[in-house]
mmCIF file of C-alpha atoms and ligand atoms in Angstrom:
data_model
loop_
_atom_site.group_PDB
_atom_site.id
_atom_site.type_symbol
_atom_site.label_atom_id
_atom_site.label_comp_id
_atom_site.label_asym_id
_atom_site.label_seq_id
_atom_site.Cartn_x
_atom_site.Cartn_y
_atom_site.Cartn_z
ATOM 1 C CA MET G 1 -0.058 0.178 -0.297
ATOM 2 C CA LYS G 2 0.990 3.738 -0.900
ATOM 3 C CA TYR G 3 0.616 6.830 1.225
ATOM 4 C CA ASN G 4 1.939 9.788 0.791
ATOM 5 C CA ASN G 5 1.390 11.227 4.147
ATOM 6 C CA ILE G 6 2.218 7.742 6.539
ATOM 7 C CA LEU G 7 5.155 5.280 6.219
ATOM 8 C CA SER G 8 4.063 1.762 8.215
ATOM 9 C CA GLN G 9 6.574 -0.718 8.544
ATOM 10 C CA GLU G 10 5.932 -4.394 10.333
ATOM 11 C CA ASN G 11 9.485 -6.118 11.654
ATOM 12 C CA ASN G 12 10.087 -9.018 13.803
ATOM 13 C CA GLY G 13 6.141 -8.000 14.758
ATOM 14 C CA ILE G 14 5.174 -4.888 15.572
ATOM 15 C CA THR G 15 4.253 -2.098 12.718
ATOM 16 C CA ILE G 16 5.298 1.374 13.860
ATOM 17 C CA ILE G 17 3.005 3.616 11.692
ATOM 18 C CA THR G 18 4.556 7.102 11.282
ATOM 19 C CA ILE G 19 2.985 10.221 10.346
ATOM 20 C CA ASN G 20 4.958 11.614 7.587
ATOM 21 C CA ARG G 21 4.068 15.597 7.476
ATOM 22 C CA PRO G 22 7.166 17.116 9.461
ATOM 23 C CA ASN G 23 6.881 20.178 7.941
ATOM 24 C CA LYS G 24 3.601 20.944 9.084
ATOM 25 C CA LEU G 25 4.164 19.421 12.177
ATOM 26 C CA ASN G 26 2.849 16.178 10.516
ATOM 27 C CA ALA G 27 -0.597 18.257 11.314
ATOM 28 C CA LEU G 28 -4.323 15.481 10.619
ATOM 29 C CA ASN G 29 -5.231 16.736 7.083
ATOM 30 C CA LYS G 30 -8.483 14.935 5.341
ATOM 31 C CA ALA G 31 -5.567 12.600 3.521
ATOM 32 C CA THR G 32 -3.609 11.481 6.708
ATOM 33 C CA ILE G 33 -7.080 10.864 8.257
ATOM 34 C CA GLU G 34 -7.923 8.245 5.318
ATOM 35 C CA GLU G 35 -3.763 6.726 5.272
ATOM 36 C CA LEU G 36 -4.106 5.961 9.289
ATOM 37 C CA HIS G 37 -7.205 4.126 8.956
ATOM 38 C CA GLU G 38 -6.071 2.646 6.373
ATOM 39 C CA ALA G 39 -3.116 1.557 7.656
ATOM 40 C CA PHE G 40 -4.604 0.449 11.567
ATOM 41 C CA ASP G 41 -7.044 -1.383 9.150
ATOM 42 C CA VAL G 42 -4.015 -3.661 7.558
ATOM 43 C CA ALA G 43 -2.335 -3.395 10.402
ATOM 44 C CA ASP G 44 -5.082 -4.858 13.039
ATOM 45 C CA LYS G 45 -5.572 -7.781 10.013
ATOM 46 C CA ASP G 46 -2.209 -8.577 9.336
ATOM 47 C CA LYS G 47 -1.160 -11.964 11.017
ATOM 48 C CA ASN G 48 2.099 -10.651 11.938
ATOM 49 C CA THR G 49 2.000 -7.427 13.683
ATOM 50 C CA LYS G 50 1.179 -8.501 17.531
ATOM 51 C CA VAL G 51 1.743 -4.634 18.821
ATOM 52 C CA ILE G 52 0.965 -1.512 16.481
ATOM 53 C CA ILE G 53 3.196 1.660 18.052
ATOM 54 C CA LEU G 54 2.099 5.419 16.012
ATOM 55 C CA THR G 55 4.881 8.000 16.202
ATOM 56 C CA GLY G 56 5.456 11.315 13.997
ATOM 57 C CA SER G 57 8.577 12.273 11.935
ATOM 58 C CA GLU G 58 11.417 13.941 12.761
ATOM 59 C CA GLU G 59 12.544 15.524 16.626
ATOM 60 C CA LYS G 60 10.097 18.274 16.634
ATOM 61 C CA ALA G 61 6.160 16.957 16.223
ATOM 62 C CA PHE G 62 3.776 13.964 17.532
ATOM 63 C CA VAL G 63 1.320 15.341 15.408
ATOM 64 C CA ALA G 64 0.821 19.510 15.811
ATOM 65 C CA GLY G 65 -3.153 19.068 15.475
ATOM 66 C CA ALA G 66 -5.811 18.696 13.067
ATOM 67 C CA ASP G 67 -4.860 21.233 10.104
ATOM 68 C CA ILE G 68 -5.888 24.225 10.952
ATOM 69 C CA SER G 69 -5.717 25.343 6.302
ATOM 70 C CA GLU G 70 -8.692 23.013 6.218
ATOM 71 C CA PHE G 71 -10.909 23.508 8.397
ATOM 72 C CA ALA G 72 -9.953 27.962 8.426
ATOM 73 C CA ASN G 73 -14.213 28.814 6.598
ATOM 74 C CA PHE G 74 -15.717 25.818 8.002
ATOM 75 C CA THR G 75 -19.229 25.951 8.348
ATOM 76 C CA VAL G 76 -21.520 24.340 11.193
ATOM 77 C CA LYS G 77 -22.246 21.812 9.342
ATOM 78 C CA ASN G 78 -18.685 21.167 8.367
ATOM 79 C CA GLY G 79 -17.444 20.993 11.403
ATOM 80 C CA GLY G 80 -20.240 18.398 12.661
ATOM 81 C CA LYS G 81 -18.746 15.938 9.656
ATOM 82 C CA LEU G 82 -15.343 16.560 10.390
ATOM 83 C CA ALA G 83 -15.163 15.679 14.798
ATOM 84 C CA ALA G 84 -17.980 12.943 13.420
ATOM 85 C CA LYS G 85 -15.839 11.568 10.583
ATOM 86 C CA GLY G 86 -12.617 11.550 12.548
ATOM 87 C CA GLN G 87 -14.114 10.307 15.162
ATOM 88 C CA LYS G 88 -14.742 7.271 13.691
ATOM 89 C CA LEU G 89 -12.507 7.126 10.998
ATOM 90 C CA VAL G 90 -9.132 7.064 13.022
ATOM 91 C CA PHE G 91 -10.384 7.912 17.305
ATOM 92 C CA ASP G 92 -13.298 5.478 18.223
ATOM 93 C CA PHE G 93 -11.416 2.383 15.719
ATOM 94 C CA ILE G 94 -8.169 2.671 17.234
ATOM 95 C CA GLU G 95 -8.922 2.853 20.789
ATOM 96 C CA ASN G 96 -11.874 -0.581 20.088
ATOM 97 C CA LEU G 97 -8.578 -2.319 18.216
ATOM 98 C CA SER G 98 -8.240 -5.491 19.545
ATOM 99 C CA THR G 99 -4.103 -5.180 18.218
ATOM 100 C CA PRO G 100 -2.205 -3.526 20.949
ATOM 101 C CA VAL G 101 -1.739 0.473 19.643
ATOM 102 C CA ILE G 102 1.329 2.931 22.137
ATOM 103 C CA ALA G 103 1.732 6.100 20.504
ATOM 104 C CA ALA G 104 5.212 7.372 20.634
ATOM 105 C CA VAL G 105 4.445 10.753 21.651
ATOM 106 C CA ASN G 106 8.056 12.404 19.817
ATOM 107 C CA GLY G 107 7.209 16.191 20.316
ATOM 108 C CA PHE G 108 4.429 18.441 20.584
ATOM 109 C CA ALA G 109 0.453 16.334 20.660
ATOM 110 C CA LEU G 110 -1.567 19.007 19.971
ATOM 111 C CA GLY G 111 -5.481 19.315 19.560
ATOM 112 C CA GLY G 112 -6.264 16.485 17.453
ATOM 113 C CA GLY G 113 -2.063 14.994 18.761
ATOM 114 C CA LEU G 114 -3.100 14.476 22.251
ATOM 115 C CA GLU G 115 -6.720 13.492 21.468
ATOM 116 C CA LEU G 116 -5.029 11.034 18.538
ATOM 117 C CA ALA G 117 -2.291 9.484 20.933
ATOM 118 C CA MET G 118 -5.365 9.837 23.958
ATOM 119 C CA ALA G 119 -7.119 6.480 21.540
ATOM 120 C CA CYS G 120 -4.125 4.541 21.949
ATOM 121 C CA HIS G 121 -4.459 2.292 24.550
ATOM 122 C CA PHE G 122 -1.504 3.933 26.117
ATOM 123 C CA ARG G 123 1.132 6.288 26.269
ATOM 124 C CA VAL G 124 5.011 6.170 25.824
ATOM 125 C CA ALA G 125 6.773 10.491 25.723
ATOM 126 C CA SER G 126 10.305 11.607 25.106
ATOM 127 C CA ASP G 127 11.491 14.305 27.768
ATOM 128 C CA ASN G 128 10.638 17.310 24.771
ATOM 129 C CA ALA G 129 7.169 16.415 24.083
ATOM 130 C CA LYS G 130 4.558 19.152 25.019
ATOM 131 C CA LEU G 131 1.835 18.012 25.159
ATOM 132 C CA GLY G 132 -2.138 20.033 25.221
ATOM 133 C CA LEU G 133 -5.370 20.946 24.452
ATOM 134 C CA PRO G 134 -4.905 24.745 22.059
ATOM 135 C CA GLU G 135 -8.697 24.277 20.799
ATOM 136 C CA VAL G 136 -10.440 27.396 22.742
ATOM 137 C CA SER G 137 -7.528 29.819 21.688
ATOM 138 C CA LEU G 138 -8.368 29.418 17.592
ATOM 139 C CA GLY G 139 -11.959 29.492 19.188
ATOM 140 C CA VAL G 140 -13.286 25.919 18.444
ATOM 141 C CA ILE G 141 -13.437 22.195 21.324
ATOM 142 C CA PRO G 142 -11.869 20.159 20.686
ATOM 143 C CA GLY G 143 -13.307 17.236 17.979
ATOM 144 C CA TYR G 144 -11.343 14.174 18.351
ATOM 145 C CA GLY G 145 -12.881 13.604 21.745
ATOM 146 C CA GLY G 146 -10.609 15.521 24.264
ATOM 147 C CA THR G 147 -12.827 16.523 25.684
ATOM 148 C CA GLN G 148 -13.766 12.801 26.620
ATOM 149 C CA ARG G 149 -11.068 10.736 26.699
ATOM 150 C CA LEU G 150 -9.254 14.124 29.035
ATOM 151 C CA PRO G 151 -10.734 13.653 32.195
ATOM 152 C CA GLN G 152 -10.689 9.802 31.461
ATOM 153 C CA LEU G 153 -7.498 9.910 31.764
ATOM 154 C CA VAL G 154 -5.922 12.972 34.403
ATOM 155 C CA GLY G 155 -10.040 13.735 35.659
ATOM 156 C CA LYS G 156 -11.790 16.429 35.671
ATOM 157 C CA GLY G 157 -10.017 19.105 37.084
ATOM 158 C CA ARG G 158 -6.967 18.491 35.161
ATOM 159 C CA ALA G 159 -8.575 18.314 32.142
ATOM 160 C CA MET G 160 -10.377 21.649 33.019
ATOM 161 C CA GLU G 161 -7.312 23.620 33.426
ATOM 162 C CA MET G 162 -5.852 21.956 29.874
ATOM 163 C CA ILE G 163 -8.730 22.958 28.206
ATOM 164 C CA MET G 164 -9.843 26.544 29.076
ATOM 165 C CA THR G 165 -5.931 27.889 29.479
ATOM 166 C CA ALA G 166 -5.157 26.287 26.487
ATOM 167 C CA GLY G 167 -1.825 25.738 27.715
ATOM 168 C CA MET G 168 0.402 23.048 27.382
ATOM 169 C CA ILE G 169 2.050 20.313 29.591
ATOM 170 C CA ASP G 170 6.385 19.275 29.551
ATOM 171 C CA ALA G 171 6.054 15.097 29.393
ATOM 172 C CA ASN G 172 6.766 14.764 32.958
ATOM 173 C CA GLN G 173 4.220 17.175 34.933
ATOM 174 C CA ALA G 174 2.879 14.253 31.411
ATOM 175 C CA LEU G 175 3.613 11.278 33.638
ATOM 176 C CA ALA G 176 2.597 13.343 36.953
ATOM 177 C CA TYR G 177 -0.763 13.498 35.132
ATOM 178 C CA GLY G 178 -0.610 9.432 34.760
ATOM 179 C CA LEU G 179 -1.146 10.565 30.511
ATOM 180 C CA VAL G 180 2.233 9.095 30.028
ATOM 181 C CA ASN G 181 2.893 6.278 31.830
ATOM 182 C CA HIS G 182 7.103 6.340 31.000
ATOM 183 C CA VAL G 183 9.058 9.417 30.572
ATOM 184 C CA THR G 184 12.545 8.555 27.905
ATOM 185 C CA THR G 185 15.033 10.459 26.333
ATOM 186 C CA GLN G 186 14.506 11.139 21.910
ATOM 187 C CA ASP G 187 16.624 8.242 21.419
ATOM 188 C CA GLU G 188 15.087 5.555 23.511
ATOM 189 C CA LEU G 189 11.613 6.355 23.511
ATOM 190 C CA LEU G 190 11.081 3.561 19.860
ATOM 191 C CA PRO G 191 13.518 1.252 21.684
ATOM 192 C CA LEU G 192 11.169 1.009 25.293
ATOM 193 C CA CYS G 193 8.394 1.326 23.189
ATOM 194 C CA GLU G 194 9.645 -2.043 21.767
ATOM 195 C CA LYS G 195 11.065 -3.161 24.515
ATOM 196 C CA ILE G 196 7.580 -3.302 26.260
ATOM 197 C CA ALA G 197 5.527 -4.156 22.863
ATOM 198 C CA SER G 198 8.294 -7.186 23.439
ATOM 199 C CA LYS G 199 7.010 -8.011 26.692
ATOM 200 C CA ILE G 200 3.375 -7.793 25.717
ATOM 201 C CA MET G 201 3.311 -10.168 22.705
ATOM 202 C CA ARG G 202 4.815 -12.876 24.722
ATOM 203 C CA ASN G 203 0.867 -13.385 25.944
ATOM 204 C CA SER G 204 -1.949 -14.391 24.513
ATOM 205 C CA PRO G 205 -2.890 -12.152 21.285
ATOM 206 C CA VAL G 206 -6.303 -13.288 21.997
ATOM 207 C CA ALA G 207 -6.590 -12.674 26.273
ATOM 208 C CA ILE G 208 -4.940 -9.141 25.171
ATOM 209 C CA ALA G 209 -8.520 -8.104 22.677
ATOM 210 C CA SER G 210 -10.679 -9.488 24.950
ATOM 211 C CA ALA G 211 -9.427 -7.536 27.266
ATOM 212 C CA ILE G 212 -8.820 -4.702 25.616
ATOM 213 C CA ASN G 213 -12.831 -5.032 25.402
ATOM 214 C CA ALA G 214 -13.530 -6.108 28.908
ATOM 215 C CA ILE G 215 -11.522 -2.765 29.872
ATOM 216 C CA ASN G 216 -12.901 -0.253 26.982
ATOM 217 C CA ALA G 217 -17.009 -1.229 28.666
ATOM 218 C CA ASN G 218 -16.221 0.953 31.511
ATOM 219 C CA TYR G 219 -16.409 3.919 29.517
ATOM 220 C CA LYS G 220 -19.098 3.332 27.305
ATOM 221 C CA ASP G 221 -22.395 4.590 27.958
ATOM 222 C CA GLY G 222 -25.078 1.720 28.424
ATOM 223 C CA VAL G 223 -22.773 -0.535 28.720
ATOM 224 C CA ASN G 224 -21.909 -3.529 31.775
ATOM 225 C CA GLY G 225 -18.351 -3.547 31.998
ATOM 226 C CA PHE G 226 -18.400 -5.991 34.472
ATOM 227 C CA GLU G 227 -21.199 -7.690 32.622
ATOM 228 C CA ILE G 228 -18.683 -7.534 29.736
ATOM 229 C CA GLU G 229 -15.852 -9.064 31.551
ATOM 230 C CA ILE G 230 -17.805 -12.083 33.173
ATOM 231 C CA LYS G 231 -18.450 -12.892 29.443
ATOM 232 C CA GLU G 232 -14.983 -12.661 28.103
ATOM 233 C CA PHE G 233 -13.667 -14.493 31.054
ATOM 234 C CA GLY G 234 -15.503 -16.677 29.956
ATOM 235 C CA ASN G 235 -14.854 -17.135 26.320
ATOM 236 C CA SER G 236 -12.071 -17.293 26.889
ATOM 237 C CA PHE G 237 -12.241 -21.390 29.115
ATOM 238 C CA GLY G 238 -12.847 -22.151 25.020
ATOM 239 C CA THR G 239 -9.858 -20.410 23.696
ATOM 240 C CA GLU G 240 -7.081 -22.747 21.676
ATOM 241 C CA ASP G 241 -4.482 -19.754 23.847
ATOM 242 C CA PHE G 242 -6.179 -20.728 26.407
ATOM 243 C CA LYS G 243 -5.375 -24.840 26.424
ATOM 244 C CA GLU G 244 -1.747 -23.776 25.329
ATOM 245 C CA GLY G 245 -0.725 -21.016 28.183
ATOM 246 C CA THR G 246 -2.376 -23.327 30.671
ATOM 247 C CA SER G 247 -0.630 -27.275 29.413
ATOM 248 C CA ALA G 248 2.654 -24.789 29.496
ATOM 249 C CA PHE G 249 2.445 -23.549 32.769
ATOM 250 C CA LEU G 250 1.596 -27.391 34.316
ATOM 251 C CA GLN G 251 4.289 -28.642 32.534
ATOM 252 C CA LYS G 252 6.804 -25.226 33.282
ATOM 253 C CA ARG G 253 7.756 -24.492 29.779
ATOM 254 C CA LYS G 254 7.163 -21.321 27.806
ATOM 255 C CA ALA G 255 3.743 -21.254 26.265
ATOM 256 C CA ASP G 256 3.723 -20.943 22.395
ATOM 257 C CA PHE G 257 0.210 -18.897 21.747
ATOM 258 C CA PRO G 258 -1.736 -20.072 18.168
ATOM 259 C CA GLY G 259 -3.406 -16.168 18.586
ATOM 260 C CA LYS G 260 -7.102 -18.433 18.426
HETATM 261 N N1 COA A 301 -2.056 22.818 10.925
HETATM 262 C C1 COA A 301 -1.736 23.443 10.103
HETATM 263 N N2 COA A 301 -0.791 23.607 9.763
HETATM 264 C C2 COA A 301 0.311 24.031 11.065
HETATM 265 C C3 COA A 301 -0.280 23.282 12.345
HETATM 266 C C4 COA A 301 -1.647 22.533 12.388
HETATM 267 N N3 COA A 301 -1.971 22.683 13.507
HETATM 268 N N4 COA A 301 0.377 23.213 13.469
HETATM 269 C C5 COA A 301 1.916 24.343 12.298
HETATM 270 N N5 COA A 301 1.723 23.871 11.348
HETATM 271 C C6 COA A 301 2.580 24.173 10.136
HETATM 272 C C7 COA A 301 2.893 26.231 10.058
HETATM 273 O O1 COA A 301 1.734 26.380 9.261
HETATM 274 C C8 COA A 301 4.361 26.488 9.573
HETATM 275 O O2 COA A 301 4.047 25.677 8.707
HETATM 276 P P1 COA A 301 4.737 26.767 6.782
HETATM 277 O O3 COA A 301 6.585 26.322 7.057
HETATM 278 O O4 COA A 301 3.681 26.880 5.821
HETATM 279 O O5 COA A 301 3.842 27.785 7.387
HETATM 280 C C9 COA A 301 4.802 24.986 9.638
HETATM 281 O O6 COA A 301 3.648 23.392 10.198
HETATM 282 C C10 COA A 301 5.610 24.582 11.483
HETATM 283 O O7 COA A 301 5.314 24.991 11.733
HETATM 284 P P2 COA A 301 5.289 26.586 13.338
HETATM 285 O O8 COA A 301 4.459 26.939 13.611
HETATM 286 O O9 COA A 301 6.111 27.701 11.756
HETATM 287 O O10 COA A 301 5.448 26.353 14.164
HETATM 288 P P3 COA A 301 6.741 26.504 15.568
HETATM 289 O O11 COA A 301 7.997 25.742 15.897
HETATM 290 O O12 COA A 301 7.516 28.126 15.395
HETATM 291 O O13 COA A 301 5.418 26.516 16.554
HETATM 292 C C11 COA A 301 3.806 25.336 17.361
HETATM 293 C C12 COA A 301 5.183 24.961 16.822
HETATM 294 C C13 COA A 301 2.891 23.849 17.738
HETATM 295 C C14 COA A 301 3.629 26.185 19.141
HETATM 296 C C15 COA A 301 3.032 25.916 16.865
HETATM 297 O O14 COA A 301 3.062 24.992 15.545
HETATM 298 C C16 COA A 301 1.467 25.413 16.799
HETATM 299 O O15 COA A 301 1.189 26.783 18.022
HETATM 300 N N6 COA A 301 0.278 25.081 16.359
HETATM 301 C C17 COA A 301 -0.567 25.189 16.228
HETATM 302 C C18 COA A 301 -1.431 24.282 17.298
HETATM 303 C C19 COA A 301 -2.778 24.217 17.267
HETATM 304 O O16 COA A 301 -3.064 24.834 17.954
HETATM 305 N N7 COA A 301 -3.891 23.393 17.716
HETATM 306 C C20 COA A 301 -4.638 22.689 17.938
HETATM 307 C C21 COA A 301 -5.318 22.141 16.313
HETATM 308 S S1 COA A 301 -7.597 22.411 16.832
#
């Protein structure tokens, strides 16, 4: 698959998707949103891909937001459509993938960029990262899930302050807030994400997919997370991975999960 705005490369079970518009600080234009959808869909269906890492090209930015030049002249109707389409194609799509997705936040993660990182299953940042939702400084609000996911991750008061001030926090503040799980140097960012990915890859992909579904259920309206957990737990007993995992434990050997 040929992309113009992103790169996607699978290696040893890990697909790294890189947003590649460094001259525009990797801002999310329409074409990039569509290519991201395609690349995540392909990686999720690819049998070789066990973990996906999402990052931005070059050292300055993960993603500096939605592409402001594209929506500057939008009407009310266009604005609503932009948010709805983006949420469906990319943000909700990533959050609900069965393949684990790690955001490697390598610089500015602003507006749609922070929203993109928050849609990933968890985040690791380099020490130069700056994170924020500056939309109200443009007279708009976060539209790619930011008003919902930021309070889930950092708490309501901190989210209110970040969104109202339109300010940026640095990587260590993001770590203290629980917005990112680890902070490291720029050079170590991808190696650290790959190290975490390799730990994930030792485990049952079927069980991981069930766990993602159960955890996400906690944040869905009208869905009882405990009931989803019971259902997913019960279903685990019918998988080949469960037979392999328990047999390997009893036989004191490393499990070799078939992923079924
Ligand atoms: N949309 C479109 N273009 C963007 C962009 C965005 N969100 N963020 C950066 N760019 C472009 C700039 O217009 C500039 O393009 P140009 O060279 O063709 O003029 C290029 O990326 C480099 O950005 P620049 O502003 O010159 O870099 P800087 O180091 O001076 O500032 C930021 C970096 C991140 C502070 C600044 O780019 C910024 O505030 N970006 C917008 C962030 C934002 O409000 N995002 C939320 C959008 S809803």
